Coordinates of C-alpha atoms in Angstrom, one line a residue:
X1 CA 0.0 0.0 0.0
X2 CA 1.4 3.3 -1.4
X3 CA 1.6 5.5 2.0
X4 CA -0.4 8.6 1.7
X5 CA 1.1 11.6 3.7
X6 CA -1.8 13.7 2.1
X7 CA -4.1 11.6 4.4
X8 CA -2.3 12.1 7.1
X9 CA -1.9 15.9 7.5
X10 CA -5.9 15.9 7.6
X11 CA -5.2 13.4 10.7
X12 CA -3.9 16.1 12.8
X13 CA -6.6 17.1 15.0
X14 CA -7.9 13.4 16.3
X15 CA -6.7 12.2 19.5
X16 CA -3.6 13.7 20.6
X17 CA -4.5 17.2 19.9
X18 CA -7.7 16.3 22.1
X19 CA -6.3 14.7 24.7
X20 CA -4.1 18.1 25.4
X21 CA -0.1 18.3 26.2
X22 CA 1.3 16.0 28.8
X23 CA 5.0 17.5 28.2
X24 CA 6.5 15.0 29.2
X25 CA 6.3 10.7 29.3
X26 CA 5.7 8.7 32.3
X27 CA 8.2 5.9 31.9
X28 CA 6.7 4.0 34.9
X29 CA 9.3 3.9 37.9
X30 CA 6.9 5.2 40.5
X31 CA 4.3 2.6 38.5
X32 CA 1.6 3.4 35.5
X33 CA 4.1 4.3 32.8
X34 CA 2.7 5.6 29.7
X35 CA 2.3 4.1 26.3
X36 CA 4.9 6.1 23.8
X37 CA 5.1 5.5 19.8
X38 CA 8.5 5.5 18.4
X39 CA 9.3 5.7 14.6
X40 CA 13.0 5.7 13.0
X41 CA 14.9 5.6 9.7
X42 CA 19.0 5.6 10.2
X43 CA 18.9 9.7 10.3
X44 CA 17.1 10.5 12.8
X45 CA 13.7 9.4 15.0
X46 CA 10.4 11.0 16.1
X47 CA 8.5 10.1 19.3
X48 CA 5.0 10.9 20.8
X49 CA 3.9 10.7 24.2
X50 CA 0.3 8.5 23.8
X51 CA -0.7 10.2 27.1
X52 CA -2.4 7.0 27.9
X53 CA -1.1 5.3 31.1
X54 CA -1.1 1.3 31.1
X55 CA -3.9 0.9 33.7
X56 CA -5.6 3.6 31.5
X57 CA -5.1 1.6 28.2
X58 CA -6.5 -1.7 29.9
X59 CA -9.8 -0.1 31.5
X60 CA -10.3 1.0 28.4
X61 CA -9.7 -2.6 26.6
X62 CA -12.0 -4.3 29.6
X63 CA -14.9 -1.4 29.1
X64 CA -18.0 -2.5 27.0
X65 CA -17.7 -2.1 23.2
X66 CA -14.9 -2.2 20.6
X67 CA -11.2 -0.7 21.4
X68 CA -10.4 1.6 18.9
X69 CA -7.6 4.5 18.8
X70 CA -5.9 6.7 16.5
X71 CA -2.7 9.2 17.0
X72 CA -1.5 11.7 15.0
X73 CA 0.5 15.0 14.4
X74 CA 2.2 17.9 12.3
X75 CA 5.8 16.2 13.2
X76 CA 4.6 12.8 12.3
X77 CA 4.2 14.5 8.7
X78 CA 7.2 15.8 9.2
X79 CA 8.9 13.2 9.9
X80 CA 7.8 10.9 7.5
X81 CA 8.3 13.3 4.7
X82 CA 11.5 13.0 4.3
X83 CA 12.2 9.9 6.2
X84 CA 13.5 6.7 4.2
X85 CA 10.8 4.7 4.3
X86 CA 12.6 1.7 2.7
X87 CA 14.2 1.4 5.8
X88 CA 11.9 2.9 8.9
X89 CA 11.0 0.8 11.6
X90 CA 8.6 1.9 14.5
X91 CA 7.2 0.3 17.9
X92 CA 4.8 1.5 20.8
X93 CA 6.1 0.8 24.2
X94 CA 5.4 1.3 28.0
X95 CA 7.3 -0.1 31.1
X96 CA 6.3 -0.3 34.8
X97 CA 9.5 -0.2 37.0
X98 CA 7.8 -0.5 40.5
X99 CA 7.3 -3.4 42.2
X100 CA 5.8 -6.3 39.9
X101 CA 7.5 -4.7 36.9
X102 CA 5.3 -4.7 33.6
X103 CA 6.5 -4.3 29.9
X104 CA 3.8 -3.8 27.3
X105 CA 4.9 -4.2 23.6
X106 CA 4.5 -4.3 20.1
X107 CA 5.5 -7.6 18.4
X108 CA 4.7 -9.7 15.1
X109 CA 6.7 -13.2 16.1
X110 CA 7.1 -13.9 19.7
X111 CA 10.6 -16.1 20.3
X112 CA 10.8 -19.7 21.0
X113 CA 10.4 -18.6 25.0
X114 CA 9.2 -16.1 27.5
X115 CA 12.2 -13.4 28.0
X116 CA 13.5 -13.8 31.7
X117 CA 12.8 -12.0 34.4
X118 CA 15.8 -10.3 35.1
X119 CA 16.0 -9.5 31.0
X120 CA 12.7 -8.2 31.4
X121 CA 13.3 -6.0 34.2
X122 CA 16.3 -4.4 32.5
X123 CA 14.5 -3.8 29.4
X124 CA 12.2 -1.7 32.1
X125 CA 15.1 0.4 33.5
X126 CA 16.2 0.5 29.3
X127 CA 12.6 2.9 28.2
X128 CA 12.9 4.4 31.9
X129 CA 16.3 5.8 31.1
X130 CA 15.3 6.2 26.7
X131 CA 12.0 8.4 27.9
X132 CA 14.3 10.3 30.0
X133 CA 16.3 11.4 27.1
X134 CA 13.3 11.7 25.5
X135 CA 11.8 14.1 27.6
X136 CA 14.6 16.0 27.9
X137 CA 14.1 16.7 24.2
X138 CA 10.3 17.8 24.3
X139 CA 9.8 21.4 24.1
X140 CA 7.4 23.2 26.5
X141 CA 3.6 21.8 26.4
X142 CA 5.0 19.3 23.6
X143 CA 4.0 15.6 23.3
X144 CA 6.1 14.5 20.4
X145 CA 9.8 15.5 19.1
X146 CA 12.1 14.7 16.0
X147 CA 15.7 14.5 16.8
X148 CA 18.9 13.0 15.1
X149 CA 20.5 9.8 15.5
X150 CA 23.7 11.3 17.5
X151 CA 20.7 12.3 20.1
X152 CA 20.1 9.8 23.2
X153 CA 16.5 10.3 22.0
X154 CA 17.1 8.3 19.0
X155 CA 15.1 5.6 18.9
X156 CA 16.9 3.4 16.8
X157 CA 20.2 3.7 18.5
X158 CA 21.0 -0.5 19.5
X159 CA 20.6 0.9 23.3
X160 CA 16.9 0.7 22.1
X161 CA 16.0 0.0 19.0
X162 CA 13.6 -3.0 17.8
X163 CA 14.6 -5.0 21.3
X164 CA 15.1 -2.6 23.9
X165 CA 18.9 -3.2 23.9
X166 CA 18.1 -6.6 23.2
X167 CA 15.9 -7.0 26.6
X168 CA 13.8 -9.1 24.0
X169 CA 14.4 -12.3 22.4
X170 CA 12.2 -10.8 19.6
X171 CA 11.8 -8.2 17.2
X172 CA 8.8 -5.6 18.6
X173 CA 8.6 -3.2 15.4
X174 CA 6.6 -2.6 12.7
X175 CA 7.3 -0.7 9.4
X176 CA 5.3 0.9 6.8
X177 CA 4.4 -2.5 5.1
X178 CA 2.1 -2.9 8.9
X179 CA -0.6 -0.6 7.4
X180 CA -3.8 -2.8 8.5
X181 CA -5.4 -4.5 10.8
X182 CA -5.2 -8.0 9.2
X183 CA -1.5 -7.0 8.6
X184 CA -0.6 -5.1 12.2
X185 CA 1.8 -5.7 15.1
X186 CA -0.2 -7.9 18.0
X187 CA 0.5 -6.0 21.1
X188 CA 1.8 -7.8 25.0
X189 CA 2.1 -7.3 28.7
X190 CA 5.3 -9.2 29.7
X191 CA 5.1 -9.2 33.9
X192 CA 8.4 -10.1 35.8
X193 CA 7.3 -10.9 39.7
X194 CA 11.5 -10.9 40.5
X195 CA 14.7 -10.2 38.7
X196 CA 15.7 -14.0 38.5
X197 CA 16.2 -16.0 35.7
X198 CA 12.7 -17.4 35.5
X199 CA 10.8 -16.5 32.4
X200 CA 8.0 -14.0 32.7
X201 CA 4.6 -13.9 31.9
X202 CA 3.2 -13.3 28.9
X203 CA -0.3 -11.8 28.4
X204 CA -1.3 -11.4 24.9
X205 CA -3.8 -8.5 24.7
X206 CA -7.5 -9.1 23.3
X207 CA -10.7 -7.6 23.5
X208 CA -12.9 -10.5 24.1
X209 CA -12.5 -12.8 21.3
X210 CA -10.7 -9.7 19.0
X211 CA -7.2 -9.4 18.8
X212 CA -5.5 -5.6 19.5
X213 CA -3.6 -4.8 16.8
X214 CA -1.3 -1.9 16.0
X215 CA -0.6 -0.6 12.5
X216 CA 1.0 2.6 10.7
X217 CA -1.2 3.7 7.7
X218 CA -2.4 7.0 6.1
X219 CA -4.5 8.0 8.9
X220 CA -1.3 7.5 11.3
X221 CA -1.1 5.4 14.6
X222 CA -3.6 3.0 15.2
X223 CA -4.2 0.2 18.0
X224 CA -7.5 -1.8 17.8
X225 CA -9.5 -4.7 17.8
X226 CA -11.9 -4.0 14.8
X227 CA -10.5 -3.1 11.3
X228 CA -10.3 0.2 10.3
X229 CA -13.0 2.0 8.1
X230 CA -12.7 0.8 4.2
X231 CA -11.6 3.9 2.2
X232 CA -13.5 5.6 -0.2
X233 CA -11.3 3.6 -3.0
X234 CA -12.6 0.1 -1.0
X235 CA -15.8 1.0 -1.2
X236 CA -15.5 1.7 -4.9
X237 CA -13.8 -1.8 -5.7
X238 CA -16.7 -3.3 -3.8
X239 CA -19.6 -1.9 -5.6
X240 CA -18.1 -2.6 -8.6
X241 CA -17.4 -6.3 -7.8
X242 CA -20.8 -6.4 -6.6
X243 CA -22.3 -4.9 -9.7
X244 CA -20.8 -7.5 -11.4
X245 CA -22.1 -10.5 -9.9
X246 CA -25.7 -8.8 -10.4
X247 CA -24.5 -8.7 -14.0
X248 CA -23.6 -11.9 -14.3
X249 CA -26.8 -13.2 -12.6
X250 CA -28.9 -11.6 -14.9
X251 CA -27.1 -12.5 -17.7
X252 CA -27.1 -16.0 -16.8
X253 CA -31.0 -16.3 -15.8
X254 CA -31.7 -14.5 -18.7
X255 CA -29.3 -17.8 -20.7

């Protein structure tokens, strides 16, 4: 699918723009960090504060009726205009570093095994110490920010990256190619009760029988457990396919 930045720019005033400036992300080591969307090519990378906290983000997933969100704004455009999109890889991410220490990811292929506990927890202290950076980048009132890859905040340096300076045992990003729901990143809480070598607990979100999935498109960020919306273009195709089995039925009745 041919990414459309026209579509995006229009995207602008949905969620983030509603939900107001949080200036700054809560990467979780009082507890409750928030969700935070990262998207890099090897110049440089762009982040934005989701201003959703992970209790937040599962009342929302237990409450009645579908999930559905969408994120956007002016430096997403930015960014991706003049990004190389051959190459750009992006993740969401949110850690909890107090007490039972949580990790909620994107992912496509989970690794043979649940990461360890004590991998898991460093991975933790690894966004804790990347959102710091991070924040120290945001300007006043700001939720998102570009920066270069000599910046701390660059979120495809390998002390990050696509597996949290390889807290993982998995790859956790997307790239534009993850522009759908039947095509997105699934999306995981990994809990780690110690720092031992024990694996950790996996929990695979859903919204009852749905899937959450998280995907990149036209519209910008989206996590969800229904499909998006068909575009007008979709809607065309399937009138005229339509049309044509009408045709064909009459045609053949009238044989």
């Amino acid at each position: 699918m041919k990414f459309s930045l026209k579509t995006l720019a229009a995207a602008v005033t949905l969620a983030v723009a509603a939900a107001g400036a949080n200036a700054a992300i809560d990467a979780g080591a009082s507890g409750n960090g928030e969700l935070f969307f990262n998207v890099w090519d090897a110049n440089g990378s762009y982040t934005l504060d989701l201003n959703v906290s992970i209790d937040s983000f599962e009342s929302a997933l237990a409450a009645s009726g579908a999930f559905s969100q969408l994120w956007s704004d002016t430096k997403l455009v930015s960014f991706l205009g003049t990004a190389d999109q051959t190459s750009l890889q992006w993740n969401v991410v949110a850690a909890d570093g107090d007490g039972v220490a949580r990790l909620l990811t994107t992912f496509s292929t989970l690794g043979s095994s649940n990461i360890r506990n004590n991998a898991g927890t460093n991975a933790v202290g690894t966004i804790g110490q990347f959102a710091t950076a991070v924040n120290t980048e945001l300007a006043a009132g700001a939720d998102s920010v570009i920066v270069t890859n000599v910046n701390p905040a660059y979120a495809g340096a390998d002390s990050f990256g696509n597996k949290i300076n390889n807290g993982l045992n998995f790859s956790n990003s997307g790239t534009l190619a993850t522009d759908s729901y039947a095509d997105g990143l699934s999306f995981l809480r990994a809990t780690m009760a110690n720092s031992t070598s024990a694996r950790s607990v996996y929990n695979v979100y859903a919204d009852g029988a749905d899937s959450v999935k998280v995907w990149l498109d036209g519209s910008g960020l989206h996590m969800s457990s229904v499909a998006a919306v068909p575009e007008p273009s979709e809607y065309a195709l399937l009138l005229a396919g339509l049309g044509m089995i009408g045709f064909m039925a009459r045609r053949n009745k009238r044989a």
